[in-house]
């Protein structure tokens, strides 16, 4: 991403993950994070009360494509200890979503005043992490080119249930020319901790997507005549699970607004 802005004295194009988290924490950056800090893993979030945490942990273990775990915090803890240092779960995502009984109530830039001692945070690998490898290989990320959030869709793909947790997979889509598909599969497949290889290539109706021009999450992007839609498992899947299971309280990241970790992609290669 060619972002030439200077925000609060920080050159966004060369900012470190810690610098980006500080800009996010102080409210200076509230945008989607795709393309920033290339080479470093980005992460999704689901925060649940301890009462539902075990079932979700089991769900993530049974569904590693949409929910590849990078870290699970201690109950009540806001600080991460594995994927990043100087990192506050309650402030370091650009935007959060708050669900009560499965209903999206609000979107906000921090959740400090909502934090509870019984909350457990699940930090989940994100497909934005492998995008830097694709870009380095000369593969265009259309949503970056258009200055938009990536397109994300509900599908008819069932996740493996665990306890009370069940629901459908969410996927992210990137249009690619035929010549780049094999390379994209190989590069993303080399990093299973951030969703790995695509789950579907081609006709969106096969996985239950009725209208590719109208994603449920993120923004639509142009698909050219010589291109094929390629779909990866997406870390927004926990939001579909929340809407299906309806726990009394849950916090997620807003789609596209990720945690930028200190973990390098190279260290996640399988």
GROMACS .gro file of C-alpha atoms in nm:
model
  270
    1UNK     CA    1   0.000   0.000   0.000
    2UNK     CA    2   0.144   0.337  -0.101
    3UNK     CA    3   0.027   0.552   0.190
    4UNK     CA    4   0.233   0.869   0.213
    5UNK     CA    5   0.056   1.018   0.514
    6UNK     CA    6   0.229   1.136   0.827
    7UNK     CA    7  -0.002   1.081   1.126
    8UNK     CA    8   0.095   1.219   1.467
    9UNK     CA    9   0.455   1.234   1.348
   10UNK     CA   10   0.460   0.874   1.219
   11UNK     CA   11   0.527   0.789   0.854
   12UNK     CA   12   0.252   0.535   0.789
   13UNK     CA   13   0.438   0.375   0.497
   14UNK     CA   14   0.724   0.263   0.723
   15UNK     CA   15   0.552   0.241   1.063
   16UNK     CA   16   0.634  -0.051   1.292
   17UNK     CA   17   0.355  -0.266   1.438
   18UNK     CA   18   0.405  -0.099   1.777
   19UNK     CA   19   0.379   0.246   1.620
   20UNK     CA   20   0.059   0.147   1.438
   21UNK     CA   21  -0.093   0.006   1.756
   22UNK     CA   22  -0.013   0.331   1.936
   23UNK     CA   23  -0.180   0.536   1.661
   24UNK     CA   24  -0.485   0.308   1.684
   25UNK     CA   25  -0.488   0.320   2.066
   26UNK     CA   26  -0.485   0.699   2.069
   27UNK     CA   27  -0.759   0.725   1.806
   28UNK     CA   28  -0.537   0.865   1.529
   29UNK     CA   29  -0.598   0.565   1.300
   30UNK     CA   30  -0.944   0.403   1.271
   31UNK     CA   31  -0.931   0.251   0.921
   32UNK     CA   32  -0.902  -0.101   0.775
   33UNK     CA   33  -0.548  -0.231   0.821
   34UNK     CA   34  -0.490  -0.423   0.496
   35UNK     CA   35  -0.151  -0.337   0.347
   36UNK     CA   36   0.004  -0.187   0.659
   37UNK     CA   37   0.320  -0.328   0.824
   38UNK     CA   38   0.386  -0.584   0.548
   39UNK     CA   39   0.557  -0.898   0.673
   40UNK     CA   40   0.380  -0.893   1.010
   41UNK     CA   41   0.078  -1.105   1.100
   42UNK     CA   42  -0.255  -0.933   1.147
   43UNK     CA   43  -0.529  -1.079   1.364
   44UNK     CA   44  -0.904  -1.105   1.413
   45UNK     CA   45  -1.074  -1.100   1.752
   46UNK     CA   46  -1.354  -1.268   1.941
   47UNK     CA   47  -1.404  -1.197   2.313
   48UNK     CA   48  -1.648  -1.410   2.510
   49UNK     CA   49  -1.744  -1.465   2.874
   50UNK     CA   50  -1.557  -1.752   3.040
   51UNK     CA   51  -1.882  -1.953   3.040
   52UNK     CA   52  -1.867  -1.985   2.659
   53UNK     CA   53  -1.488  -1.972   2.617
   54UNK     CA   54  -1.419  -2.346   2.635
   55UNK     CA   55  -1.676  -2.425   2.368
   56UNK     CA   56  -1.524  -2.162   2.139
   57UNK     CA   57  -1.171  -2.292   2.202
   58UNK     CA   58  -1.290  -2.637   2.098
   59UNK     CA   59  -1.469  -2.485   1.798
   60UNK     CA   60  -1.149  -2.311   1.686
   61UNK     CA   61  -0.950  -2.633   1.719
   62UNK     CA   62  -1.206  -2.815   1.504
   63UNK     CA   63  -1.218  -2.535   1.245
   64UNK     CA   64  -0.857  -2.418   1.195
   65UNK     CA   65  -0.919  -2.277   0.844
   66UNK     CA   66  -1.154  -1.995   0.953
   67UNK     CA   67  -1.027  -1.979   1.314
   68UNK     CA   68  -0.647  -2.029   1.328
   69UNK     CA   69  -0.558  -1.932   1.685
   70UNK     CA   70  -0.254  -1.711   1.743
   71UNK     CA   71  -0.321  -1.655   2.114
   72UNK     CA   72  -0.580  -1.709   2.389
   73UNK     CA   73  -0.558  -1.474   2.686
   74UNK     CA   74  -0.602  -1.551   3.052
   75UNK     CA   75  -0.949  -1.476   3.187
   76UNK     CA   76  -0.990  -1.101   3.237
   77UNK     CA   77  -0.654  -1.014   3.081
   78UNK     CA   78  -0.638  -0.726   2.831
   79UNK     CA   79  -0.269  -0.764   2.747
   80UNK     CA   80  -0.138  -1.016   2.497
   81UNK     CA   81   0.179  -1.206   2.587
   82UNK     CA   82   0.261  -1.413   2.277
   83UNK     CA   83   0.169  -1.243   1.950
   84UNK     CA   84   0.264  -0.889   2.059
   85UNK     CA   85   0.407  -0.688   2.347
   86UNK     CA   86   0.272  -0.350   2.458
   87UNK     CA   87  -0.064  -0.460   2.320
   88UNK     CA   88  -0.403  -0.389   2.476
   89UNK     CA   89  -0.692  -0.598   2.344
   90UNK     CA   90  -0.941  -0.328   2.449
   91UNK     CA   91  -0.783  -0.042   2.251
   92UNK     CA   92  -0.552  -0.170   1.976
   93UNK     CA   93  -0.805  -0.269   1.708
   94UNK     CA   94  -0.921   0.028   1.496
   95UNK     CA   95  -1.288  -0.062   1.545
   96UNK     CA   96  -1.486  -0.312   1.751
   97UNK     CA   97  -1.834  -0.457   1.733
   98UNK     CA   98  -2.047  -0.525   2.040
   99UNK     CA   99  -2.304  -0.805   2.037
  100UNK     CA  100  -2.567  -0.876   2.301
  101UNK     CA  101  -2.772  -1.194   2.269
  102UNK     CA  102  -2.645  -1.230   1.913
  103UNK     CA  103  -2.757  -0.883   1.802
  104UNK     CA  104  -2.504  -0.623   1.685
  105UNK     CA  105  -2.562  -0.325   1.916
  106UNK     CA  106  -2.284  -0.082   1.828
  107UNK     CA  107  -1.945  -0.021   1.670
  108UNK     CA  108  -1.680   0.175   1.859
  109UNK     CA  109  -1.306   0.247   1.864
  110UNK     CA  110  -1.234   0.102   2.210
  111UNK     CA  111  -1.404  -0.126   2.462
  112UNK     CA  112  -1.229  -0.017   2.781
  113UNK     CA  113  -1.549   0.074   2.967
  114UNK     CA  114  -1.713  -0.255   2.865
  115UNK     CA  115  -1.431  -0.479   2.986
  116UNK     CA  116  -1.517  -0.745   3.243
  117UNK     CA  117  -1.311  -0.972   3.466
  118UNK     CA  118  -1.474  -1.283   3.316
  119UNK     CA  119  -1.380  -1.215   2.953
  120UNK     CA  120  -1.149  -1.438   2.747
  121UNK     CA  121  -0.995  -1.309   2.422
  122UNK     CA  122  -0.921  -1.521   2.117
  123UNK     CA  123  -0.668  -1.369   1.875
  124UNK     CA  124  -0.715  -1.532   1.535
  125UNK     CA  125  -0.491  -1.527   1.227
  126UNK     CA  126  -0.600  -1.305   0.937
  127UNK     CA  127  -0.571  -1.333   0.559
  128UNK     CA  128  -0.427  -0.980   0.544
  129UNK     CA  129  -0.106  -1.144   0.663
  130UNK     CA  130  -0.045  -1.340   0.343
  131UNK     CA  131  -0.146  -1.048   0.122
  132UNK     CA  132   0.200  -0.897   0.156
  133UNK     CA  133   0.348  -1.219   0.009
  134UNK     CA  134   0.104  -1.204  -0.282
  135UNK     CA  135   0.180  -0.837  -0.346
  136UNK     CA  136   0.554  -0.906  -0.335
  137UNK     CA  137   0.494  -1.175  -0.599
  138UNK     CA  138   0.329  -0.917  -0.824
  139UNK     CA  139  -0.032  -1.015  -0.754
  140UNK     CA  140  -0.270  -0.720  -0.725
  141UNK     CA  141  -0.497  -0.693  -0.421
  142UNK     CA  142  -0.792  -0.516  -0.581
  143UNK     CA  143  -0.939  -0.383  -0.256
  144UNK     CA  144  -0.610  -0.207  -0.181
  145UNK     CA  145  -0.595  -0.062  -0.533
  146UNK     CA  146  -0.949   0.071  -0.496
  147UNK     CA  147  -0.892   0.197  -0.140
  148UNK     CA  148  -1.162  -0.033  -0.002
  149UNK     CA  149  -1.209  -0.302   0.257
  150UNK     CA  150  -1.186  -0.662   0.135
  151UNK     CA  151  -1.514  -0.828   0.025
  152UNK     CA  152  -1.648  -1.087   0.273
  153UNK     CA  153  -1.945  -1.320   0.233
  154UNK     CA  154  -2.161  -1.563   0.428
  155UNK     CA  155  -2.154  -1.911   0.272
  156UNK     CA  156  -2.341  -2.240   0.292
  157UNK     CA  157  -2.028  -2.414   0.425
  158UNK     CA  158  -2.098  -2.568   0.766
  159UNK     CA  159  -1.832  -2.536   1.033
  160UNK     CA  160  -1.779  -2.836   1.260
  161UNK     CA  161  -1.986  -2.770   1.575
  162UNK     CA  162  -1.842  -2.775   1.926
  163UNK     CA  163  -2.062  -2.752   2.233
  164UNK     CA  164  -2.302  -2.464   2.176
  165UNK     CA  165  -2.089  -2.321   1.892
  166UNK     CA  166  -2.210  -2.384   1.537
  167UNK     CA  167  -2.273  -2.192   1.216
  168UNK     CA  168  -2.159  -2.117   0.863
  169UNK     CA  169  -1.817  -2.012   0.738
  170UNK     CA  170  -1.747  -1.657   0.622
  171UNK     CA  171  -1.503  -1.614   0.332
  172UNK     CA  172  -1.301  -1.325   0.194
  173UNK     CA  173  -1.272  -1.280  -0.184
  174UNK     CA  174  -0.996  -1.151  -0.407
  175UNK     CA  175  -1.036  -1.147  -0.787
  176UNK     CA  176  -0.731  -1.288  -0.964
  177UNK     CA  177  -0.635  -1.341  -1.327
  178UNK     CA  178  -0.600  -1.708  -1.426
  179UNK     CA  179  -0.221  -1.678  -1.451
  180UNK     CA  180  -0.189  -1.588  -1.079
  181UNK     CA  181  -0.417  -1.848  -0.922
  182UNK     CA  182  -0.165  -2.130  -0.878
  183UNK     CA  183   0.093  -1.891  -0.733
  184UNK     CA  184  -0.163  -1.745  -0.492
  185UNK     CA  185  -0.268  -2.093  -0.376
  186UNK     CA  186   0.094  -2.192  -0.316
  187UNK     CA  187   0.190  -1.874  -0.131
  188UNK     CA  188  -0.114  -1.859   0.095
  189UNK     CA  189  -0.109  -2.235   0.151
  190UNK     CA  190   0.239  -2.199   0.297
  191UNK     CA  191   0.097  -2.003   0.593
  192UNK     CA  192  -0.179  -2.217   0.749
  193UNK     CA  193  -0.181  -2.005   1.066
  194UNK     CA  194  -0.343  -1.722   0.869
  195UNK     CA  195  -0.612  -1.927   0.688
  196UNK     CA  196  -0.385  -2.100   0.438
  197UNK     CA  197  -0.494  -2.189   0.085
  198UNK     CA  198  -0.833  -2.088  -0.062
  199UNK     CA  199  -1.145  -2.291   0.022
  200UNK     CA  200  -1.309  -2.223  -0.316
  201UNK     CA  201  -1.218  -2.090  -0.661
  202UNK     CA  202  -1.473  -1.980  -0.921
  203UNK     CA  203  -1.854  -1.989  -0.925
  204UNK     CA  204  -1.970  -1.820  -0.600
  205UNK     CA  205  -2.313  -1.985  -0.612
  206UNK     CA  206  -2.151  -2.322  -0.535
  207UNK     CA  207  -2.078  -2.200  -0.181
  208UNK     CA  208  -2.409  -2.021  -0.139
  209UNK     CA  209  -2.315  -1.667  -0.244
  210UNK     CA  210  -2.613  -1.526  -0.432
  211UNK     CA  211  -2.477  -1.186  -0.537
  212UNK     CA  212  -2.102  -1.130  -0.546
  213UNK     CA  213  -2.160  -0.757  -0.599
  214UNK     CA  214  -2.315  -0.728  -0.251
  215UNK     CA  215  -2.088  -0.871   0.021
  216UNK     CA  216  -2.229  -0.908   0.373
  217UNK     CA  217  -1.912  -0.754   0.517
  218UNK     CA  218  -1.655  -0.514   0.371
  219UNK     CA  219  -1.690  -0.349   0.029
  220UNK     CA  220  -1.755  -0.469  -0.326
  221UNK     CA  221  -1.460  -0.463  -0.568
  222UNK     CA  222  -1.434  -0.473  -0.945
  223UNK     CA  223  -1.390  -0.814  -1.110
  224UNK     CA  224  -1.250  -0.791  -1.463
  225UNK     CA  225  -1.348  -1.020  -1.751
  226UNK     CA  226  -1.024  -1.218  -1.740
  227UNK     CA  227  -1.041  -1.276  -1.364
  228UNK     CA  228  -1.178  -1.543  -1.131
  229UNK     CA  229  -1.308  -1.484  -0.777
  230UNK     CA  230  -1.092  -1.670  -0.524
  231UNK     CA  231  -1.227  -1.731  -0.173
  232UNK     CA  232  -1.035  -1.780   0.151
  233UNK     CA  233  -1.171  -1.881   0.492
  234UNK     CA  234  -1.217  -1.563   0.695
  235UNK     CA  235  -1.173  -1.469   1.060
  236UNK     CA  236  -1.508  -1.289   1.053
  237UNK     CA  237  -1.656  -1.639   1.086
  238UNK     CA  238  -1.680  -1.599   1.468
  239UNK     CA  239  -1.922  -1.311   1.407
  240UNK     CA  240  -2.154  -1.545   1.216
  241UNK     CA  241  -2.121  -1.793   1.503
  242UNK     CA  242  -2.211  -1.519   1.755
  243UNK     CA  243  -2.519  -1.427   1.553
  244UNK     CA  244  -2.619  -1.794   1.535
  245UNK     CA  245  -2.547  -1.896   1.898
  246UNK     CA  246  -2.650  -1.565   2.059
  247UNK     CA  247  -2.430  -1.550   2.372
  248UNK     CA  248  -2.537  -1.281   2.617
  249UNK     CA  249  -2.228  -1.071   2.540
  250UNK     CA  250  -1.947  -1.076   2.283
  251UNK     CA  251  -1.689  -0.838   2.138
  252UNK     CA  252  -1.538  -0.877   1.792
  253UNK     CA  253  -1.324  -0.664   1.564
  254UNK     CA  254  -1.506  -0.469   1.294
  255UNK     CA  255  -1.447  -0.644   0.959
  256UNK     CA  256  -1.117  -0.533   0.806
  257UNK     CA  257  -1.000  -0.356   1.123
  258UNK     CA  258  -0.735  -0.591   1.257
  259UNK     CA  259  -0.474  -0.611   1.529
  260UNK     CA  260  -0.125  -0.563   1.384
  261UNK     CA  261   0.096  -0.803   1.580
  262UNK     CA  262   0.471  -0.826   1.635
  263UNK     CA  263   0.469  -1.179   1.490
  264UNK     CA  264   0.642  -1.210   1.154
  265UNK     CA  265   0.466  -1.406   0.882
  266UNK     CA  266   0.782  -1.605   0.818
  267UNK     CA  267   0.752  -1.752   1.168
  268UNK     CA  268   0.401  -1.880   1.093
  269UNK     CA  269   0.491  -2.083   0.787
  270UNK     CA  270   0.381  -2.445   0.809
   0.00000   0.00000   0.00000
